[in-house]
PDB file of C-alpha atoms in Angstrom:
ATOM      1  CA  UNK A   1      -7.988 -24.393   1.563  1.00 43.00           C
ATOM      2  CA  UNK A   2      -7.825 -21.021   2.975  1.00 52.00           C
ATOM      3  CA  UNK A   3      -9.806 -19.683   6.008  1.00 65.00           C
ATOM      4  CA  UNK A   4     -13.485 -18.816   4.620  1.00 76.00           C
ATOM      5  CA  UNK A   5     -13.990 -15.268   5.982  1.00 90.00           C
ATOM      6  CA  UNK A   6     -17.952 -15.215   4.055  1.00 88.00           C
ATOM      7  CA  UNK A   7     -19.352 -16.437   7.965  1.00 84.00           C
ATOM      8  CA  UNK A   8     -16.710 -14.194   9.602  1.00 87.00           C
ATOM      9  CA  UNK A   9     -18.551 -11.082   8.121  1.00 87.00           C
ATOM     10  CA  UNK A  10     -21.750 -12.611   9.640  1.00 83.00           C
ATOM     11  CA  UNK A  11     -20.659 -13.069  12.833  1.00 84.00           C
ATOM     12  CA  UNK A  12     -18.854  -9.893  13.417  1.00 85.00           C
ATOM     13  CA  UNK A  13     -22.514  -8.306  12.167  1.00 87.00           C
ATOM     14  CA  UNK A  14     -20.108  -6.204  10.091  1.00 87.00           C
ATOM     15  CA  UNK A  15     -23.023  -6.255   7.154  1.00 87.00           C
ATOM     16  CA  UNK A  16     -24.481  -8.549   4.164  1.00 91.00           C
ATOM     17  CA  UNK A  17     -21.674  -8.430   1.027  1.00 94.00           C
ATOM     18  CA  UNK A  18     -23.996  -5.866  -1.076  1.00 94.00           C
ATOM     19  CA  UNK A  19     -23.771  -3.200   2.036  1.00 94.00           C
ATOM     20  CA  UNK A  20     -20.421  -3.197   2.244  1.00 96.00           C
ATOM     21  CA  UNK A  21     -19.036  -2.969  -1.141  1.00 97.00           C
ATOM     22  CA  UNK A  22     -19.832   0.663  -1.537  1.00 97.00           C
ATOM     23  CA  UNK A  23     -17.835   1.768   1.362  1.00 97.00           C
ATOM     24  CA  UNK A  24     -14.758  -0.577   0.330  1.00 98.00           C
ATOM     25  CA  UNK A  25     -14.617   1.016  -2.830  1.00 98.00           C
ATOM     26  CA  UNK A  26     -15.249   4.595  -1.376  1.00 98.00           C
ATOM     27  CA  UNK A  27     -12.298   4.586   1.205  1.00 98.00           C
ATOM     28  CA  UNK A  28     -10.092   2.396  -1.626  1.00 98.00           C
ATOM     29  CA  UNK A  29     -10.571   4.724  -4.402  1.00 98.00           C
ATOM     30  CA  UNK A  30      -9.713   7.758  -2.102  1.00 98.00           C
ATOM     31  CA  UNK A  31      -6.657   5.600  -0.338  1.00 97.00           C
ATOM     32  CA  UNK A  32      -5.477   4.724  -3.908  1.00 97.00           C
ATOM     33  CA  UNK A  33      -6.631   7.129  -6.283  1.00 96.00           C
ATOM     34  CA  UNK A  34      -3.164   6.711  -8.258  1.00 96.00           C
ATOM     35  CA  UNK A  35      -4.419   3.075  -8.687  1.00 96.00           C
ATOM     36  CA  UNK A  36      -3.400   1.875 -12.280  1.00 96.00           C
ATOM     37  CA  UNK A  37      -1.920  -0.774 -14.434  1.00 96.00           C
ATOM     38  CA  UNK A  38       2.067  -0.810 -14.072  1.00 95.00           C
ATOM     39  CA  UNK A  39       2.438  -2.059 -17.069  1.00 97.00           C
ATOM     40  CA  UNK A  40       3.626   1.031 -19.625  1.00 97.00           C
ATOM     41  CA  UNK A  41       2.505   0.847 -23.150  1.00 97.00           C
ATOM     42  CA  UNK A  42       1.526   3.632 -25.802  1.00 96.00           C
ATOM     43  CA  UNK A  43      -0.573   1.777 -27.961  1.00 97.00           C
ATOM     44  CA  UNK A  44      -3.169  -1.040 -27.961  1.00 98.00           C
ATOM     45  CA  UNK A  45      -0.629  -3.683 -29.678  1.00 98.00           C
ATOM     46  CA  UNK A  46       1.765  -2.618 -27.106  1.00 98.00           C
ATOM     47  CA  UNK A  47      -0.822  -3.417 -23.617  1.00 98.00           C
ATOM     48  CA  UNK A  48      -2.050  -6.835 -25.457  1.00 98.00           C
ATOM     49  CA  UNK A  49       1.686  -8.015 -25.576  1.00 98.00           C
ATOM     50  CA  UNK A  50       2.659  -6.200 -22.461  1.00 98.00           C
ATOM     51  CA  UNK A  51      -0.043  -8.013 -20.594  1.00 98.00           C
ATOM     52  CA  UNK A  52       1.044 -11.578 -22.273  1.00 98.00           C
ATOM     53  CA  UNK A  53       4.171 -11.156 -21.357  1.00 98.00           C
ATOM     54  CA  UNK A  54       3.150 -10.780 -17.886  1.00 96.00           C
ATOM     55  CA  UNK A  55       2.339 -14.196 -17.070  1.00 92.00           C
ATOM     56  CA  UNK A  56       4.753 -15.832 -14.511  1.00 92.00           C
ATOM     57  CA  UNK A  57       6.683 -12.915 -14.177  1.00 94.00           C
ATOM     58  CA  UNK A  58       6.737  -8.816 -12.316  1.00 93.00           C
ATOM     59  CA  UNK A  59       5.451  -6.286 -14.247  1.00 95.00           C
ATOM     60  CA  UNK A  60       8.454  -4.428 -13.549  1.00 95.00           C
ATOM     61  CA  UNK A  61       9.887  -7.251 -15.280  1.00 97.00           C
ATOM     62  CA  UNK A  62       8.182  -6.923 -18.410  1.00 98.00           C
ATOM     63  CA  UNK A  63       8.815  -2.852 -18.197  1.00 98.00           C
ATOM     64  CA  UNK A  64      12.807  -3.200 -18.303  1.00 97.00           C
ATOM     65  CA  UNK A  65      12.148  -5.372 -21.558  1.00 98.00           C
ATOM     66  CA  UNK A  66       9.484  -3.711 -23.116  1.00 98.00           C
ATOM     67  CA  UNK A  67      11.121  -0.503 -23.859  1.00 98.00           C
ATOM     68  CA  UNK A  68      13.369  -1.448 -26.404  1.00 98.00           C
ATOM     69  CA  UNK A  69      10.880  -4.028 -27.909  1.00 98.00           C
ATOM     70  CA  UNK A  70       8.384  -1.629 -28.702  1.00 98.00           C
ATOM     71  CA  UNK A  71      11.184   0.245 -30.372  1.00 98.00           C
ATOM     72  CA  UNK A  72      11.937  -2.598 -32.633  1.00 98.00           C
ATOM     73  CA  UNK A  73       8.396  -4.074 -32.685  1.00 98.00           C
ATOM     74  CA  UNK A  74       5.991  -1.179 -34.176  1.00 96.00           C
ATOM     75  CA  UNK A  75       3.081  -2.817 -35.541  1.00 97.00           C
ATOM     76  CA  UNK A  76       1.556  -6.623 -35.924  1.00 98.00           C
ATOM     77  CA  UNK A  77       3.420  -7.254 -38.987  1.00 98.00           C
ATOM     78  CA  UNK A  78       7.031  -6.586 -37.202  1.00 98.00           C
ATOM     79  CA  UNK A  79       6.355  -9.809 -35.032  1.00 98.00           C
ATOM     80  CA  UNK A  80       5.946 -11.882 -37.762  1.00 98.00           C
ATOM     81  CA  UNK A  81       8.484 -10.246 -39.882  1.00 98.00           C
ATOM     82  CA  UNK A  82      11.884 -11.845 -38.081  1.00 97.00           C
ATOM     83  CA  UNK A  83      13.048 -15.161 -37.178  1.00 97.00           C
ATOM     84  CA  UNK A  84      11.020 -16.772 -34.151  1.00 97.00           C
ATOM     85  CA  UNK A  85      14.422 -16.900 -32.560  1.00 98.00           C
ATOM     86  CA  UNK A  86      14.975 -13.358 -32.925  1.00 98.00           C
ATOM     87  CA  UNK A  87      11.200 -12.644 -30.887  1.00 98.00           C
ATOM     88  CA  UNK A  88      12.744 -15.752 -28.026  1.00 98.00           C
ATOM     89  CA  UNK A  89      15.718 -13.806 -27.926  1.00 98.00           C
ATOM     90  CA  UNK A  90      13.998 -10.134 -27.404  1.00 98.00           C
ATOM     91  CA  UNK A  91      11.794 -11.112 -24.687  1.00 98.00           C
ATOM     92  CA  UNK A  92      14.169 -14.472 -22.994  1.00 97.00           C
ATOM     93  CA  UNK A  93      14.096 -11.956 -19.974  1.00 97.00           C
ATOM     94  CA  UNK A  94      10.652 -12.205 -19.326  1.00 97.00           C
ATOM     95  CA  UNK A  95      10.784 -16.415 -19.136  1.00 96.00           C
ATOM     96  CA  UNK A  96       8.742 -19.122 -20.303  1.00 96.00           C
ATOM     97  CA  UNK A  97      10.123 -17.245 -24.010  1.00 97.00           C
ATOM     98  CA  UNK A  98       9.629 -20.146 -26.254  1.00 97.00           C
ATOM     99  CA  UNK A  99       5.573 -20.041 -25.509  1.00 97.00           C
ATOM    100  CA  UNK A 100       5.157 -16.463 -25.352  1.00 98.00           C
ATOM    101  CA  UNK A 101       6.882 -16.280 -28.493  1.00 98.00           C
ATOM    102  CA  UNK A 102       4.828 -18.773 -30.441  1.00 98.00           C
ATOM    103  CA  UNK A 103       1.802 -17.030 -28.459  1.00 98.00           C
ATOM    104  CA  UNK A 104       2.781 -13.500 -29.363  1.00 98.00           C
ATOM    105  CA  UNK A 105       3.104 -14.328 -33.618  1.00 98.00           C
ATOM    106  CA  UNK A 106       0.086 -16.272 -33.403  1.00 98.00           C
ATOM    107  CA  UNK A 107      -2.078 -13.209 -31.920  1.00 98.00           C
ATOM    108  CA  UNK A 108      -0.208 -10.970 -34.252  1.00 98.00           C
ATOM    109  CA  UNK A 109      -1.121 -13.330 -37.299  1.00 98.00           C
ATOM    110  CA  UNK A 110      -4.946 -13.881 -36.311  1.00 98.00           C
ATOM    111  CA  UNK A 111      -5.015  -9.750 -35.480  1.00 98.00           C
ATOM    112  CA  UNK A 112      -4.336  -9.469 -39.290  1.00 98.00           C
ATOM    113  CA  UNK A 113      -6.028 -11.627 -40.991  1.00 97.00           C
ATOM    114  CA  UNK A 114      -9.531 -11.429 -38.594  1.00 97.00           C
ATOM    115  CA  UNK A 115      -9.060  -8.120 -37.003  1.00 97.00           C
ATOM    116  CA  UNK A 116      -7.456  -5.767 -39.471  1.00 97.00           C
ATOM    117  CA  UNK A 117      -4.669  -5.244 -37.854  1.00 96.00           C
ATOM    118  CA  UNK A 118      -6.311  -3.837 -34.588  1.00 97.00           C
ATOM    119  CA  UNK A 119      -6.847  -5.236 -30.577  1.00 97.00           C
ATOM    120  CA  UNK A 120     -10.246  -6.470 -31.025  1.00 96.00           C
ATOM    121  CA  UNK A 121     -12.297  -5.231 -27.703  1.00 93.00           C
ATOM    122  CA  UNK A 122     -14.857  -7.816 -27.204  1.00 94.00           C
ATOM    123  CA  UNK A 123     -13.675 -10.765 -24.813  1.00 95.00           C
ATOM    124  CA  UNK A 124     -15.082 -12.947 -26.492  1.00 96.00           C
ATOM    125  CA  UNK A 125     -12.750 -12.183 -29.616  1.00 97.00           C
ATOM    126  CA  UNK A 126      -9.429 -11.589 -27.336  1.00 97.00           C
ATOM    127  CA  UNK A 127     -10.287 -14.924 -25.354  1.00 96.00           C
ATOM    128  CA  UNK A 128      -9.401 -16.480 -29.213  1.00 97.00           C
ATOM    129  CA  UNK A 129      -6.439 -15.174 -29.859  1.00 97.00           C
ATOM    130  CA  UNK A 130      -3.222 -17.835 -29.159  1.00 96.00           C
ATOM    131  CA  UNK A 131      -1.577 -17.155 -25.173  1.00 93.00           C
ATOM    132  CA  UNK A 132      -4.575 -14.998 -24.292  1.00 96.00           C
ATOM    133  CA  UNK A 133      -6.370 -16.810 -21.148  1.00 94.00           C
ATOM    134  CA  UNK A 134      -9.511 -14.900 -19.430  1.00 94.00           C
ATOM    135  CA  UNK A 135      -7.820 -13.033 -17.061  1.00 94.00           C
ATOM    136  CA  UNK A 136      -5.369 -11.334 -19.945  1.00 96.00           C
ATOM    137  CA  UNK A 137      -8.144 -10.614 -21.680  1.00 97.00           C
ATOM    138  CA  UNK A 138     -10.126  -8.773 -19.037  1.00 97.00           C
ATOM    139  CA  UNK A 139      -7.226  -6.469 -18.243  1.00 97.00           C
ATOM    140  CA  UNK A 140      -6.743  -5.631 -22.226  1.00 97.00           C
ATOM    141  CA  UNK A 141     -10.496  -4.855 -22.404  1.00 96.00           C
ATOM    142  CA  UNK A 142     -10.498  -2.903 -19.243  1.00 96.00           C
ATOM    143  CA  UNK A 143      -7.869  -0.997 -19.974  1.00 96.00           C
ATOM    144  CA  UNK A 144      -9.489   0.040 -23.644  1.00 95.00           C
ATOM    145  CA  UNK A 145     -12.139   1.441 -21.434  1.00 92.00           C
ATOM    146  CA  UNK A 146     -14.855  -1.901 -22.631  1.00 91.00           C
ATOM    147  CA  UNK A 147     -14.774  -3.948 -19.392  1.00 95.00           C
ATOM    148  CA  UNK A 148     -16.633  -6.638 -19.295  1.00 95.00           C
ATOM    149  CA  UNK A 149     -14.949  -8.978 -16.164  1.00 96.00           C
ATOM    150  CA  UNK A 150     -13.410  -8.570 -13.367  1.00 97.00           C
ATOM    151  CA  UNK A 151      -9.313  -9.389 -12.945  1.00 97.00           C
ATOM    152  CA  UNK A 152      -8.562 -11.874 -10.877  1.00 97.00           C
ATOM    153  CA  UNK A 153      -5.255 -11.820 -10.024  1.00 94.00           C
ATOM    154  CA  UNK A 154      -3.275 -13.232  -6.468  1.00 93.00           C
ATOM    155  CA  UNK A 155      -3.664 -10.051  -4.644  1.00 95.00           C
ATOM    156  CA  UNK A 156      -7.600  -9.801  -6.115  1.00 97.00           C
ATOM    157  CA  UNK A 157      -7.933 -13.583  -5.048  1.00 96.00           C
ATOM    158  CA  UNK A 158      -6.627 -12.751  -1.430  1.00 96.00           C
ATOM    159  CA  UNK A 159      -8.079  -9.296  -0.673  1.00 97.00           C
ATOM    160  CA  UNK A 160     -11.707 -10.786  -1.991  1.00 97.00           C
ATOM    161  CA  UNK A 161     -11.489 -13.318   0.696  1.00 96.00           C
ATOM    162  CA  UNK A 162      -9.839 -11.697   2.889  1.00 96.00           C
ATOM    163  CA  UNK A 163     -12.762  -9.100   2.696  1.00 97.00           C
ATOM    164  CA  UNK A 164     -15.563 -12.286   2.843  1.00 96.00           C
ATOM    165  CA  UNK A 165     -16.818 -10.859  -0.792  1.00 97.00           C
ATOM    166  CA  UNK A 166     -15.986 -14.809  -1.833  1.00 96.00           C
ATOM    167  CA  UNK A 167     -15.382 -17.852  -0.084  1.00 93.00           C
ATOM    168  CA  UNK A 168     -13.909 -19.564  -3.746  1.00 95.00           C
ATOM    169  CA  UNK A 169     -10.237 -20.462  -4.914  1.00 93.00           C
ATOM    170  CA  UNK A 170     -10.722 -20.863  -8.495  1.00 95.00           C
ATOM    171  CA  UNK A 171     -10.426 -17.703 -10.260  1.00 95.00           C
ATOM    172  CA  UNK A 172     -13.449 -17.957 -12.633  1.00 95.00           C
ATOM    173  CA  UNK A 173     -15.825 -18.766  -9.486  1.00 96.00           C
ATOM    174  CA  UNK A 174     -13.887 -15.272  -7.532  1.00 97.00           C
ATOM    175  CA  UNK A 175     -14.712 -13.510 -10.773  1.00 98.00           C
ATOM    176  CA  UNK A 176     -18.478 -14.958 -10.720  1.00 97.00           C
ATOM    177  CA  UNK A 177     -18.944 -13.597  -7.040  1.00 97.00           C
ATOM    178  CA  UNK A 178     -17.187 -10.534  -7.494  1.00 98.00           C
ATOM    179  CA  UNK A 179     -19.432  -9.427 -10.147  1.00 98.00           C
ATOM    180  CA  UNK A 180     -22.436 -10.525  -8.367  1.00 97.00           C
ATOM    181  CA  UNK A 181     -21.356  -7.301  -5.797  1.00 97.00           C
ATOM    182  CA  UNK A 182     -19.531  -4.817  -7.201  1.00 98.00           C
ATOM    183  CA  UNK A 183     -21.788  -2.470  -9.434  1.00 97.00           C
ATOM    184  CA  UNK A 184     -20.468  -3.008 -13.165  1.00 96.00           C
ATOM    185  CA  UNK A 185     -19.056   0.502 -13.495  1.00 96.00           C
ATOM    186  CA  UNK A 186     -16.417   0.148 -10.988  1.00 97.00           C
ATOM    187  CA  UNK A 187     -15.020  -3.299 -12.892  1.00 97.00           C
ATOM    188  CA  UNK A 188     -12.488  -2.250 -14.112  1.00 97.00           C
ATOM    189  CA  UNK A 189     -11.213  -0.037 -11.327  1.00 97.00           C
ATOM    190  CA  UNK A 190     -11.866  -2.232  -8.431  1.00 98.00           C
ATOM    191  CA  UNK A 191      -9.414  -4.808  -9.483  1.00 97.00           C
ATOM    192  CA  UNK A 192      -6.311  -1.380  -9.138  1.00 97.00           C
ATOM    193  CA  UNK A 193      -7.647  -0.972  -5.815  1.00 98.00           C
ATOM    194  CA  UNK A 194      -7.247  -4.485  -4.965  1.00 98.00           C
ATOM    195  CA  UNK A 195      -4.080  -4.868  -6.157  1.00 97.00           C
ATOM    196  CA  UNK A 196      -2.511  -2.063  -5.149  1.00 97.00           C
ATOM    197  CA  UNK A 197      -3.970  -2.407  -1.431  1.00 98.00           C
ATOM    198  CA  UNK A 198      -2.354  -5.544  -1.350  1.00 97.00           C
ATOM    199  CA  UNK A 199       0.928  -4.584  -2.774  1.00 94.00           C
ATOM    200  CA  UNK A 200       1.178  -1.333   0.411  1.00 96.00           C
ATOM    201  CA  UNK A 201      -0.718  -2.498   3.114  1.00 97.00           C
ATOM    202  CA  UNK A 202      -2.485  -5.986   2.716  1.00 97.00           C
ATOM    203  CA  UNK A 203       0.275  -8.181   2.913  1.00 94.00           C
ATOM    204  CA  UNK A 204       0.066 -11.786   2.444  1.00 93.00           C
ATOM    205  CA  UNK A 205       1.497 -12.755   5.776  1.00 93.00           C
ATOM    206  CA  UNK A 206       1.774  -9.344   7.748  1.00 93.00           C
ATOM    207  CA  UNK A 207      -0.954  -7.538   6.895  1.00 95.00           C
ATOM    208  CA  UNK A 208      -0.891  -4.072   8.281  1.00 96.00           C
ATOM    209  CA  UNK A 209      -4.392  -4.056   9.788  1.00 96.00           C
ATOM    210  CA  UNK A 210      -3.531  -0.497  11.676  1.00 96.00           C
ATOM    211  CA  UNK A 211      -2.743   1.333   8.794  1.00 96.00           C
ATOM    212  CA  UNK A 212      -5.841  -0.294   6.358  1.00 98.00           C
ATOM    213  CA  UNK A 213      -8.595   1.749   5.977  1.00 98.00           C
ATOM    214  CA  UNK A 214     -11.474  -1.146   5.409  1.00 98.00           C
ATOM    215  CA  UNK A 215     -10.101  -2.194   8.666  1.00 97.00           C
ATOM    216  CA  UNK A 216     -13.865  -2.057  10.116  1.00 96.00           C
ATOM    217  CA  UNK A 217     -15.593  -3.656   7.128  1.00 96.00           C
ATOM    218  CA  UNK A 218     -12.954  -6.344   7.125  1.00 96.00           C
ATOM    219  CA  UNK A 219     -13.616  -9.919   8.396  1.00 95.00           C
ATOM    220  CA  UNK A 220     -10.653 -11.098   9.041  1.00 94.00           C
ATOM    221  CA  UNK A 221      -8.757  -8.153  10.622  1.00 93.00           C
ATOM    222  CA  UNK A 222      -6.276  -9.035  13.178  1.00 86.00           C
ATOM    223  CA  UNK A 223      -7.290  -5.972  15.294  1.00 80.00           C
ATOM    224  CA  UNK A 224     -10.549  -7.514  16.602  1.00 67.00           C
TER     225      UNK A 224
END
């Protein structure tokens, strides 16, 4: 398991979990205020299959195939409309494109029949449709401006204990702690800060502690 950094923060005297947040998100938010999902979409069918397509793969992945599927694949009904081998064949880039096809028509078919054709925004609904785990559905109702989680992703997972804001693998449990912290209006946000600090300066095995600037509020900075 990795290095808890939750005692860290109390040794260094570097302030109780609920003091520091509103600094980290402060200096983030102003260090990344281009923060944003990479993923490009145009419509709310478009970021629910973006996102699903996502899993065990780059975003910038998913963006060189996305393109011409959304030019082909318009509304629910065009998923279900062609050959299941067609859909495999559209997205094969992407991997794992037996399950996300199966995934994909069986959203598209329960989005008909239960949701009128439309992304429904409450997790609880999104968390039922086929292929859509927590995490997918947190980003889909974050990004339709209805959060009601906190993404966990890798570089969420690291930076959060990185940070001592959990001392937890399991995403659910990050999640749990995360929103015990950081005031509900910035959930959807913080996550793009997160990430995107991880991505330019956080790194997972060279983090560049000189450049960061949470550097002080940070319990497990190599600079002290």
């Amino acid at each position: 398991m990795p290095r808890s950094y939750v005692r860290e923060a109390r040794r260094r005297a570097l302030g109780r979990r609920r003091e520091r947040i509103g600094p980290i998100i402060d200096r983030l938010a102003s260090e990344h205020s281009d923060a944003e999902i990479a993923l490009r979409f145009r419509s709310d069918v478009e970021l629910l299959v973006s996102v699903m397509l996502s899993a065990q793969t780059t975003d910038v992945n998913v963006n060189r195939v996305t393109p011409a599927l959304f030019q082909k694949y318009r509304k629910p009904e065009d998923y279900l409309a062609v050959p299941i081998e067609e859909l495999e064949r559209d997205i094969y880039a992407t991997g794992f494109f037996r399950q996300k096809a199966k995934a994909i028509r069986g959203t598209m078919q329960m989005l008909i029949t239960e949701f009128g054709g439309e992304v429904p925004r409450r997790l609880e609904d999104l968390i039922r449709l086929p292929g859509v785990a927590r995490k997918t559905a947190n980003v889909v109702s974050s990004e339709l401006g209805h959060a009601q989680g906190i993404v966990v992703d890798t570089h969420v997972r690291r930076l959060s204990q990185r940070l001592g804001l959990t001392r937890n693998e399991d995403p659910v449990k990050i999640e749990r702690d995360l929103q015990r912290v950081v005031p509900r209006p910035d959930w959807a946000r913080f996550p793009h800060f997160l990430i995107w600090h991880g991505r330019r300066v956080c790194d997972a095995r060279r983090p560049r502690c000189e450049e960061c600037v949470i550097e002080d509020l940070c319990p497990a900075s190599r600079l002290r």
